[in-house]
Short mmCIF file of C-alpha atoms and ligand atoms in Angstrom, two decimals:
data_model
loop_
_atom_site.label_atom_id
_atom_site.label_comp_id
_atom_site.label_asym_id
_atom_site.label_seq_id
_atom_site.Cartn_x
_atom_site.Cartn_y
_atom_site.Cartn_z
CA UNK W 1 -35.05 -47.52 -28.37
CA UNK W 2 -32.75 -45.48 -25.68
CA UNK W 3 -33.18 -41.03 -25.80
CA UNK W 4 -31.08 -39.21 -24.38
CA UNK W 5 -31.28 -35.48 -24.07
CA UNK W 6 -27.82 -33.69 -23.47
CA UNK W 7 -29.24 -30.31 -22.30
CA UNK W 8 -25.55 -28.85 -22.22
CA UNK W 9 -25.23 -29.33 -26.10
CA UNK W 10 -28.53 -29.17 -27.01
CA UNK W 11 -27.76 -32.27 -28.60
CA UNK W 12 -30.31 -35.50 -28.84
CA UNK W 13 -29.51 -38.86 -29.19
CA UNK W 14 -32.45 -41.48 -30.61
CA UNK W 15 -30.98 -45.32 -30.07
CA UNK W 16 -32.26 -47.64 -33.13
CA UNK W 17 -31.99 -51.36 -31.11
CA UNK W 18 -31.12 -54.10 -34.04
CA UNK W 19 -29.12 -56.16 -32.64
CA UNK W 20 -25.46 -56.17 -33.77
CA UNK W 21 -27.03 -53.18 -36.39
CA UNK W 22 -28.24 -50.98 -33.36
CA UNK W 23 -27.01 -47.34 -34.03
CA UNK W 24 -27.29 -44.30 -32.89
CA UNK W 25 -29.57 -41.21 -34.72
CA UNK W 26 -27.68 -38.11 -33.43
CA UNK W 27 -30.08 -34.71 -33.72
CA UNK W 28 -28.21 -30.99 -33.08
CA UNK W 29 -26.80 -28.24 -34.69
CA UNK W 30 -23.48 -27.98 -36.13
CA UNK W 31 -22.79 -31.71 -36.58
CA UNK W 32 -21.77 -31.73 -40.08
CA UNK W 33 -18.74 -29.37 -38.84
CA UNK W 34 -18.54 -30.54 -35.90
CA UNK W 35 -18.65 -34.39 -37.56
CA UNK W 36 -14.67 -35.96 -36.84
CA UNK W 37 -15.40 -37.28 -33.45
CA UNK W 38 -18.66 -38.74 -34.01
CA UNK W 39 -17.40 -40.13 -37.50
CA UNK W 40 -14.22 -41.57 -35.85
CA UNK W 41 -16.18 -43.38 -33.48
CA UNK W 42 -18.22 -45.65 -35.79
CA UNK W 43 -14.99 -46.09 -38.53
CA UNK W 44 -13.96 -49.71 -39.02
CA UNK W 45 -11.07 -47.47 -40.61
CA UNK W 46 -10.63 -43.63 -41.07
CA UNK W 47 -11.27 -43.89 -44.99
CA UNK W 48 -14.93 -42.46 -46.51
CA UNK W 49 -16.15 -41.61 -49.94
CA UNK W 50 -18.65 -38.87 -49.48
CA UNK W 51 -21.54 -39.49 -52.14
CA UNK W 52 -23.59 -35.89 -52.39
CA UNK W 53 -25.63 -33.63 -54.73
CA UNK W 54 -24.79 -30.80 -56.48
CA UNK W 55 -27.03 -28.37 -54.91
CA UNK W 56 -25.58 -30.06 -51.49
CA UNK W 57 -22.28 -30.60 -51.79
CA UNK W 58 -22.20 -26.81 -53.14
CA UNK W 59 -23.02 -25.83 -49.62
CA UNK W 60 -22.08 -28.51 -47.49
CA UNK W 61 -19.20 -30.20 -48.90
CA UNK W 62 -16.17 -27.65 -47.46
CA UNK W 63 -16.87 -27.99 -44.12
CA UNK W 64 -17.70 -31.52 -44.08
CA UNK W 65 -14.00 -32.32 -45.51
CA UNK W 66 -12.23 -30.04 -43.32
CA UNK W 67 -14.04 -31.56 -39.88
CA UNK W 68 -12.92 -35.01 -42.13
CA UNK W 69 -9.22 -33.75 -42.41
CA UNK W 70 -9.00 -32.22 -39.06
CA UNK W 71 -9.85 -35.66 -37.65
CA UNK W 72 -7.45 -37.34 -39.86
CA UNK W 73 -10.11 -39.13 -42.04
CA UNK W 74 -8.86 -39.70 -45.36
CA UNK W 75 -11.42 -38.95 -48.05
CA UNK W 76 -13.13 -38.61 -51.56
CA UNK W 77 -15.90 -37.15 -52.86
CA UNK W 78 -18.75 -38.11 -55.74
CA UNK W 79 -21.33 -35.71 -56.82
CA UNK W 80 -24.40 -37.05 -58.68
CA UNK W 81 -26.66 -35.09 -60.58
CA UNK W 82 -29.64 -33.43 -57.97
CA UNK W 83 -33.18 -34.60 -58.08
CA UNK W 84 -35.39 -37.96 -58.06
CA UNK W 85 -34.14 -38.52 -61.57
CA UNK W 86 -31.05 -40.05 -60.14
CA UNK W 87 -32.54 -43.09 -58.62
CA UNK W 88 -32.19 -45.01 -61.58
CA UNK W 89 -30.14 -47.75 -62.93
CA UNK W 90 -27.67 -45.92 -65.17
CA UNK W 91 -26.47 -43.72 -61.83
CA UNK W 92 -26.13 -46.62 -59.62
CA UNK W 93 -23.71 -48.37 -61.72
CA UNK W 94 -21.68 -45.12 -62.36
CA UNK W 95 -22.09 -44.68 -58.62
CA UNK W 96 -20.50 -48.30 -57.80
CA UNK W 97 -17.83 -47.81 -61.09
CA UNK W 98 -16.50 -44.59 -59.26
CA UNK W 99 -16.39 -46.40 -55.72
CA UNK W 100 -14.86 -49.41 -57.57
CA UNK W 101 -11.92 -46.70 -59.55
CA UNK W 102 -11.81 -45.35 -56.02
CA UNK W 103 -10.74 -49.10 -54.89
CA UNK W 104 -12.55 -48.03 -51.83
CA UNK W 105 -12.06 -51.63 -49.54
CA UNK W 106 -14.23 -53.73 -47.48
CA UNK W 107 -13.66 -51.68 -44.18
CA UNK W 108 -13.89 -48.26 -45.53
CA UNK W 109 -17.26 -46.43 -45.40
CA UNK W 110 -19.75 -44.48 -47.74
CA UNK W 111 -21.03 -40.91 -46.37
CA UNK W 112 -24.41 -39.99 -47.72
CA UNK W 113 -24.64 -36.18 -47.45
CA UNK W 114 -27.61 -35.36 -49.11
CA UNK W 115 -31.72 -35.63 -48.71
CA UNK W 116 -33.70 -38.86 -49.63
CA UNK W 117 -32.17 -39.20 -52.97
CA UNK W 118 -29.14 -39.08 -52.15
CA UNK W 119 -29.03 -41.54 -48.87
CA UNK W 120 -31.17 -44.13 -50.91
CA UNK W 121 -29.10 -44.12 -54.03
CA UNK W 122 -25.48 -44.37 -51.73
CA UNK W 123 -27.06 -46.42 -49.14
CA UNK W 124 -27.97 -49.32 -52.36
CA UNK W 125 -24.86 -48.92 -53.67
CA UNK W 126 -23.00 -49.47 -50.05
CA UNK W 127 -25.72 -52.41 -49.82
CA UNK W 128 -23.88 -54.31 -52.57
CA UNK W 129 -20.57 -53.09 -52.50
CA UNK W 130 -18.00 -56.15 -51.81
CA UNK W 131 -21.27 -57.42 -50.81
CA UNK W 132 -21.53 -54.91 -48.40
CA UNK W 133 -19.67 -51.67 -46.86
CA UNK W 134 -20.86 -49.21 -43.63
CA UNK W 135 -22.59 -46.61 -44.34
CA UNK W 136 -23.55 -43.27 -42.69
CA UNK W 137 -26.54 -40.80 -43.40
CA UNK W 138 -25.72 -37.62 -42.74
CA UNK W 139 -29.12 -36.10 -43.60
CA UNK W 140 -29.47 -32.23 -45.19
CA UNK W 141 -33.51 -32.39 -45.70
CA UNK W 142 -35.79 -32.16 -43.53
CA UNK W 143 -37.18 -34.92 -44.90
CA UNK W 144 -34.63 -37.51 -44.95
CA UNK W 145 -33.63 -36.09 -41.39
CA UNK W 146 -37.12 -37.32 -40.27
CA UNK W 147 -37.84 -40.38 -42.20
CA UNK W 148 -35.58 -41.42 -45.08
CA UNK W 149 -32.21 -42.00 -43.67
CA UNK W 150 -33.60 -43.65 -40.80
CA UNK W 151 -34.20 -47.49 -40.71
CA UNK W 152 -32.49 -48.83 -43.38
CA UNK W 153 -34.42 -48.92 -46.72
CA UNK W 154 -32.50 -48.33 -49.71
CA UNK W 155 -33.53 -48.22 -53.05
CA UNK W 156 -33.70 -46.76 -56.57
CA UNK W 157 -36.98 -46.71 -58.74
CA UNK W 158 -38.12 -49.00 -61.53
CA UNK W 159 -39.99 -47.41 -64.90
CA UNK W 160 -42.65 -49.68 -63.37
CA UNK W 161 -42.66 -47.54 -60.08
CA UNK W 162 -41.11 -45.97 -57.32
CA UNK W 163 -38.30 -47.70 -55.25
CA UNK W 164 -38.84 -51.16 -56.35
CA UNK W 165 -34.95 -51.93 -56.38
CA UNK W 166 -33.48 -52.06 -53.67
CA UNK W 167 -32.36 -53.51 -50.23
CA UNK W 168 -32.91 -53.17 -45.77
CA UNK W 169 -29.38 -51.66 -45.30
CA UNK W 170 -29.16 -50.71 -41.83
CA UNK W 171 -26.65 -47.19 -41.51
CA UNK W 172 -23.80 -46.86 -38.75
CA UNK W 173 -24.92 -43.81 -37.69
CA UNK W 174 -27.25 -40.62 -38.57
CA UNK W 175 -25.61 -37.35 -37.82
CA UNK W 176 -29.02 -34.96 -38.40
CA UNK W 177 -28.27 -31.63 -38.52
CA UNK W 178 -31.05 -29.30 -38.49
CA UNK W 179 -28.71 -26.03 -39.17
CA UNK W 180 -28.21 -27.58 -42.49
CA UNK W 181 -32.08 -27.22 -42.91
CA UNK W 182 -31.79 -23.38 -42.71
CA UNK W 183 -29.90 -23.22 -46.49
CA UNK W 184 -33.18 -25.58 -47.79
CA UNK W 185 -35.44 -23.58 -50.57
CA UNK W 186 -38.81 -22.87 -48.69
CA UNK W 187 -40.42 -25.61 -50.97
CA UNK W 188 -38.17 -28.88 -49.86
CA UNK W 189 -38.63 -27.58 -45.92
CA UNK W 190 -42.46 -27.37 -46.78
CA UNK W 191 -42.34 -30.76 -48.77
CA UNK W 192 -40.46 -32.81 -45.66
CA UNK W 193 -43.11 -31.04 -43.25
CA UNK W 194 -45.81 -33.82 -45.20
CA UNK W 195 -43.90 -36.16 -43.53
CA UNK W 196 -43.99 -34.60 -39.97
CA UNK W 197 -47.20 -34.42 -40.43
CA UNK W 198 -47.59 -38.16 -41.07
CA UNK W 199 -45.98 -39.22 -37.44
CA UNK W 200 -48.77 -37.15 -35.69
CA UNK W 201 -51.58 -38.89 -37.79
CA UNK W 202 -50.23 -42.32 -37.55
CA UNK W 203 -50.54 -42.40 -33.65
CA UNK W 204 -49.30 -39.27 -31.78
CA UNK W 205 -52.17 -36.96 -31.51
CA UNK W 206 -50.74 -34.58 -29.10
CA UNK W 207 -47.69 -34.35 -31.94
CA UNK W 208 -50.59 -33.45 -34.13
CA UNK W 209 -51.72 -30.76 -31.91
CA UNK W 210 -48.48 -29.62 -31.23
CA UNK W 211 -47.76 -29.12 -35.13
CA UNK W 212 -51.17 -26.99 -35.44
CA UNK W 213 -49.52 -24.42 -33.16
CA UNK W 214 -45.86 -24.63 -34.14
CA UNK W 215 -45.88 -25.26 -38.01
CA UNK W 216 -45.23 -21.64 -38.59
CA UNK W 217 -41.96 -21.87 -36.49
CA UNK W 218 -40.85 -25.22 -38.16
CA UNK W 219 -41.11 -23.92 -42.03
CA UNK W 220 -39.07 -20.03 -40.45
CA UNK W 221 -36.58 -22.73 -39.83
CA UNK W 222 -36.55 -22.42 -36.15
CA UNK W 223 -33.63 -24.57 -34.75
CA UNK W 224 -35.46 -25.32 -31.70
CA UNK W 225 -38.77 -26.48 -33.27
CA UNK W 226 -37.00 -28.34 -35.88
CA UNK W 227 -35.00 -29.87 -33.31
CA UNK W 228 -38.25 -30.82 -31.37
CA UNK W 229 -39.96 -32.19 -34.53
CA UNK W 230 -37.16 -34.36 -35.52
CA UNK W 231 -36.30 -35.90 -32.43
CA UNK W 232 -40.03 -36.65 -32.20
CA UNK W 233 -40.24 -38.05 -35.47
CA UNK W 234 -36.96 -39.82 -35.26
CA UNK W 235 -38.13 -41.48 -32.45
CA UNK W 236 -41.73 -42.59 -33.65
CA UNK W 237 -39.18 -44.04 -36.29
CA UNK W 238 -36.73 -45.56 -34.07
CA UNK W 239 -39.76 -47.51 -32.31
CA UNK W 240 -41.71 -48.99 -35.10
CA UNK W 241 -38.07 -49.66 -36.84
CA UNK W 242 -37.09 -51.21 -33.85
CA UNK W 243 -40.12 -53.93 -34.12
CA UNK W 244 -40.05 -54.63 -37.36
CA UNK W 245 -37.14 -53.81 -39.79
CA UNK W 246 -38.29 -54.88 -42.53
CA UNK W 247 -41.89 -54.43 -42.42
CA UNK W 248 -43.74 -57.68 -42.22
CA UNK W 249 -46.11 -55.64 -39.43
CA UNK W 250 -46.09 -52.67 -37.90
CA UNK W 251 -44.00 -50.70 -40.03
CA UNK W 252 -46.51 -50.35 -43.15
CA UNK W 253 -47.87 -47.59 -40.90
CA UNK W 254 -45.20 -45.29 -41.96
CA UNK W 255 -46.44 -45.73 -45.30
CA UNK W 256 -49.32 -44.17 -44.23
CA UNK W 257 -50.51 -41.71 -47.41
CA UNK W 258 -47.32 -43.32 -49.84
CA UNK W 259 -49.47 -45.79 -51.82
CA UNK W 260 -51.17 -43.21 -53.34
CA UNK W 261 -47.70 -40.76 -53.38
CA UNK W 262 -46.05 -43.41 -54.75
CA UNK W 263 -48.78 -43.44 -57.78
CA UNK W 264 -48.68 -40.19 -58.03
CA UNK W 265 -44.71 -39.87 -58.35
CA UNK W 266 -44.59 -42.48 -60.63
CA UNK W 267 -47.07 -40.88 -62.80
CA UNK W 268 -44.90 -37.75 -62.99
CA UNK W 269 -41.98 -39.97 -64.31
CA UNK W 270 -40.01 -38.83 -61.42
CA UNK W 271 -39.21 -35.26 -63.70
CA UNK W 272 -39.10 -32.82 -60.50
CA UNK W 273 -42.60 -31.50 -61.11
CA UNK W 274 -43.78 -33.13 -57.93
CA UNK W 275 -41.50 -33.68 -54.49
CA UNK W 276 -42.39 -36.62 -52.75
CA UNK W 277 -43.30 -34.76 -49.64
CA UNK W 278 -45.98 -33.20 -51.87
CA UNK W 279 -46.94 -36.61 -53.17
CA UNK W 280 -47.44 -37.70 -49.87
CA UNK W 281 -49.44 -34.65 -48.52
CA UNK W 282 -51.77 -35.63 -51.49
CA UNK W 283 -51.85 -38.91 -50.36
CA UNK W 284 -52.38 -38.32 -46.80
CA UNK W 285 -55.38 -36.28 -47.92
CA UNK W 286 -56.43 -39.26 -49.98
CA UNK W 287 -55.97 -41.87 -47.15
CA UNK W 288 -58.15 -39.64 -44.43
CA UNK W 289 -60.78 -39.27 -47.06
CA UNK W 290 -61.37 -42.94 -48.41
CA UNK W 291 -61.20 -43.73 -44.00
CA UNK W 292 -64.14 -41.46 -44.23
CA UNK W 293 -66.08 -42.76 -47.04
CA UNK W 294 -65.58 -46.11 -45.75
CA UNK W 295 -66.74 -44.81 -42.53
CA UNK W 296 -64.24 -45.18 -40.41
CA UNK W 297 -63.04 -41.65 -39.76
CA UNK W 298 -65.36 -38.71 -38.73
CA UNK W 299 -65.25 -36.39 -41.37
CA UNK W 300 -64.47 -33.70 -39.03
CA UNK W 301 -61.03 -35.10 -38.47
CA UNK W 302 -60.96 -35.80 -42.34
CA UNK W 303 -61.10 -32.12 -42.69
CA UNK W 304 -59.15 -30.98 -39.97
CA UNK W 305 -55.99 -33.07 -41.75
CA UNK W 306 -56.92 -31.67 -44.95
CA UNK W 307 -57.31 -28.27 -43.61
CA UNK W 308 -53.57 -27.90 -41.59
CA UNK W 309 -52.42 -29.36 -45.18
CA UNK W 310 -53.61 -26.98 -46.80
CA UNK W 311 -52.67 -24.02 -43.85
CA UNK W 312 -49.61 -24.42 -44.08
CA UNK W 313 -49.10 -24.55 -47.88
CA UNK W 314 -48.69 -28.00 -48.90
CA UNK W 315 -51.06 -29.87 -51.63
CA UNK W 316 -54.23 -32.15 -50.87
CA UNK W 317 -55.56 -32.20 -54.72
CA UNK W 318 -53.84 -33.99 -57.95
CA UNK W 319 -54.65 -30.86 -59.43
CA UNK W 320 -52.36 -28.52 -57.51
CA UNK W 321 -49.47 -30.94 -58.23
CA UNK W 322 -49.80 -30.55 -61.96
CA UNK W 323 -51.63 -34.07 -62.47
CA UNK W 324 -54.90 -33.23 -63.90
CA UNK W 325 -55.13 -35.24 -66.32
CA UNK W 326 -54.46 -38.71 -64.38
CA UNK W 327 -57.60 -41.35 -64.07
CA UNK W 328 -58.71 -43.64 -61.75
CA UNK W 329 -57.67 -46.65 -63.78
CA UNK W 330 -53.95 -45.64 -64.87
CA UNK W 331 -53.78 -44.74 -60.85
CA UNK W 332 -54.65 -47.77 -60.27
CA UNK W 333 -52.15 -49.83 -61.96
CA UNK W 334 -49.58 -47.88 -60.29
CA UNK W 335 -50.74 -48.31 -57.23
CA UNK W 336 -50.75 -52.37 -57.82
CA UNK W 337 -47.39 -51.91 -58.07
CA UNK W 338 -46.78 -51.54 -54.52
CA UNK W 339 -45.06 -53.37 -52.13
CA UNK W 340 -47.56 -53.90 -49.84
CA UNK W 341 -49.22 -55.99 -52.45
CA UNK W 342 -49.80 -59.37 -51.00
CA UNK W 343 -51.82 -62.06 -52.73
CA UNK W 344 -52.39 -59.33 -55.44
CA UNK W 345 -54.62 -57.41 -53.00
CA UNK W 346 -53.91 -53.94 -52.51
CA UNK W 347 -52.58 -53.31 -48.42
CA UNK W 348 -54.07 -50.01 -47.09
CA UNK W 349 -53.41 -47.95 -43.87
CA UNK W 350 -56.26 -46.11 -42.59
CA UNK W 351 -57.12 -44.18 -40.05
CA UNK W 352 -59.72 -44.23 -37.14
CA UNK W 353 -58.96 -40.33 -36.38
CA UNK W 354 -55.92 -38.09 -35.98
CA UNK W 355 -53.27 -40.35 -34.33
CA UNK W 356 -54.94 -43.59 -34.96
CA UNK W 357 -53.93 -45.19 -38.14
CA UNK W 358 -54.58 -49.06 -38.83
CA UNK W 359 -53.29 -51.39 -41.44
CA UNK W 360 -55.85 -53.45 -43.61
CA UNK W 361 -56.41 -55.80 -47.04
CA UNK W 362 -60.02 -55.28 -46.92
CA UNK W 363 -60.79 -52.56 -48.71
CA UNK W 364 -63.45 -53.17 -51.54
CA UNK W 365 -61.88 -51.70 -54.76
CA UNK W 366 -65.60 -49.70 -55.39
CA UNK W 367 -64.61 -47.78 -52.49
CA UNK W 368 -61.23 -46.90 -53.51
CA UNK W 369 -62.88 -46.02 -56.98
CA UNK W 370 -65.36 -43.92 -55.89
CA UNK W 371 -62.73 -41.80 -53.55
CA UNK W 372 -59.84 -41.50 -56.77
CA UNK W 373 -62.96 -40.56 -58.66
CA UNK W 374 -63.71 -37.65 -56.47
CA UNK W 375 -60.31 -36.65 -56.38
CA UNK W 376 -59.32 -36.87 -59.64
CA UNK W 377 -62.45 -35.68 -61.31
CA UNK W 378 -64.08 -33.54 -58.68
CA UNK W 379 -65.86 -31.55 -61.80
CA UNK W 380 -67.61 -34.51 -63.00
CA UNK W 381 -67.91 -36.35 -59.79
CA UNK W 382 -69.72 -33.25 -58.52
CA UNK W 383 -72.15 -33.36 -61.38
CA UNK W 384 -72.63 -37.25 -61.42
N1 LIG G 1 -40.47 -44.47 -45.15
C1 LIG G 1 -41.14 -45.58 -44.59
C2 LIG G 1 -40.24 -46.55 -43.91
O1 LIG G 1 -39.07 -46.28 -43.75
O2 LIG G 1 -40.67 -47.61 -43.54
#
């Protein structure tokens, strides 16, 4: 992994090192604009289909195409319907019909302007494409600027959970651009801040620290801090990414509090009720708290997590996410439908403390009871 701070521009580049599939993450303001030259430079040829939301394209779109035109990049657009909902089946194959109508060719590339949704649904469909067609994430979330469209995994969910189809597709490039995060309702910004959170509580304590004192700036949308946060993030990324692409190690850790999100989502029947940054708050919660009932994790730090969760507005309890009614055992079959699953044991990543989170398959399922009980049923866990 290579950074590289142009001062000048106030632009950063992140380096992801794959091989032939090394690209570059590119963090500043005004790149979707701004996005010809940097575009033109990763083209096999200057033709792109931009796949984008509604809500997105809406705001995005215009200047996206003109920066396309003015660099003499011949395009098309597709909007798919906004939200979680269109990670499914029936949109991917009118996804890959459209691309097909488009007879968009071997060499041409797919844009994904969008948040997580969007750059996992486009970057499947440019995973199977002719077998296969560059693709480029140009990021509008905070949350797919920090995790999703970086490192490659692609996928749409299955009724029997969340992303369970789907493919390592590395992208060409990712063109983040935090002024795009200004236009975000307050709740997405605060939903992709669960997963800033998650890079200082996986190993970066001083991040952690650093978040304490700054959250306030990075949910006002200040370009600086959100710059800061995302190279930092993007980085963390870039690293583990870097390792181990498609996670038969290290990179489980950045699935640090999704086990139980992903439960949690799939519970909701991906509906909207529940964003997955606020599925993975929960989770993060949930992960600190079982560390501490297995005694791993002082219960100090336990509630320091749950307590900057909870300071800056995002959920820690099923409850606040509209799941009250959910038990142990139905959460538990969705969590055995996780792909960390090896052997049919459940894979967990705990944590030690603030910044140091561990991987493990030896968890004893009382213990992971006994925590869903509490926070599921904190009423009649409090009385039993
Ligand atoms: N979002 C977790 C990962 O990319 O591995």
């Amino acid at each position: 992994m290579v950074d590289r701070q142009d001062d000048a521009g106030g632009e950063t580049t992140v380096r992801v090192e794959l091989a032939n599939r090394s690209y570059d993450i590119i963090i500043g303001e005004g790149l979707l604009s701004g996005a010809g030259p940097y575009l033109a430079s990763v083209l096999a040829r200057p033709r792109v289909v931009v796949v984008s939301d509604e809500t997105v394209a809406a705001l995005h779109l215009a200047p996206l195409q003109a920066a396309l035109n003015e660099a003499g990049i011949q395009n098309d657009a597709i909007i798919v319907p906004a939200g979680e909902g269109s990670k499914n089946f029936a949109q991917l194959q009118l996804l890959l019909d459209q691309l097909l109508e488009l007879r968009v060719e071997r060499r041409d590339s797919i844009l994904a302007l969008g948040g997580g949704v969007v750059g996992d649904l486009a970057g499947f469909a440019a995973a199977i494409l002719r077998r296969g067609i560059d693709f480029i994430q140009l990021p509008t979330t905070l949350l797919a600027q920090v995790d999703s469209s970086v490192g490659g995994k692609t996928a749409i969910n299955a009724a029997q959970g969340k992303n369970l189809i789907g493919a390592f597709y590395q992208p060409r490039l990712v063109l983040a651009d935090v002024t795009a995060l200004s236009s975000l309702p307050e709740r997405e910004l605060r939903a992709g801040y669960g997963e800033v959170v998650k890079y200082g509580l996986i190993d970066d304590f001083a991040f952690f620290q650093w978040l304490e004192e700054n959250a306030g700036q990075i949910l006002a949308g200040a370009p600086g801090a959100l710059r800061h946060a995302v190279a930092v993030c993007c980085r963390a990324k870039a690293a583990i990414v870097g390792r181990d692409e498609r996670e038969s190690g290290d990179r489980a850790l950045l699935n640090l509090g999704h086990t139980f999100a992903h439960a949690l989502e799939a519970e909701a029947g991906y509906d909207g009720r529940v964003l997955h940054g606020e599925a993975v708050s929960v989770g993060l919660g949930m992960a600190f708290t079982l560390s501490t009932h297995l005694g791993l994790c002082p219960s100090q730090e336990t509630e320091r997590v749950l307590r900057h969760l909870s300071a800056v507005g995002l959920p820690t309890g099923v409850a606040q996410i509209g799941l009250s009614g959910l038990t142990v055992d139905v959460m538990l079959n969705h969590m055995r439908q996780d792909k960390k699953v090896t052997d049919g044991r459940l894979t967990f990543v705990l944590a030690r403390g603030i910044g140091q989170a561990f991987i493990t398959n030896d968890v004893a399922e009382g213990a992971v009871r006994e925590m869903l009980q509490a926070a599921l049923e904190p009423a009649s866990a409090a009385k039993g």
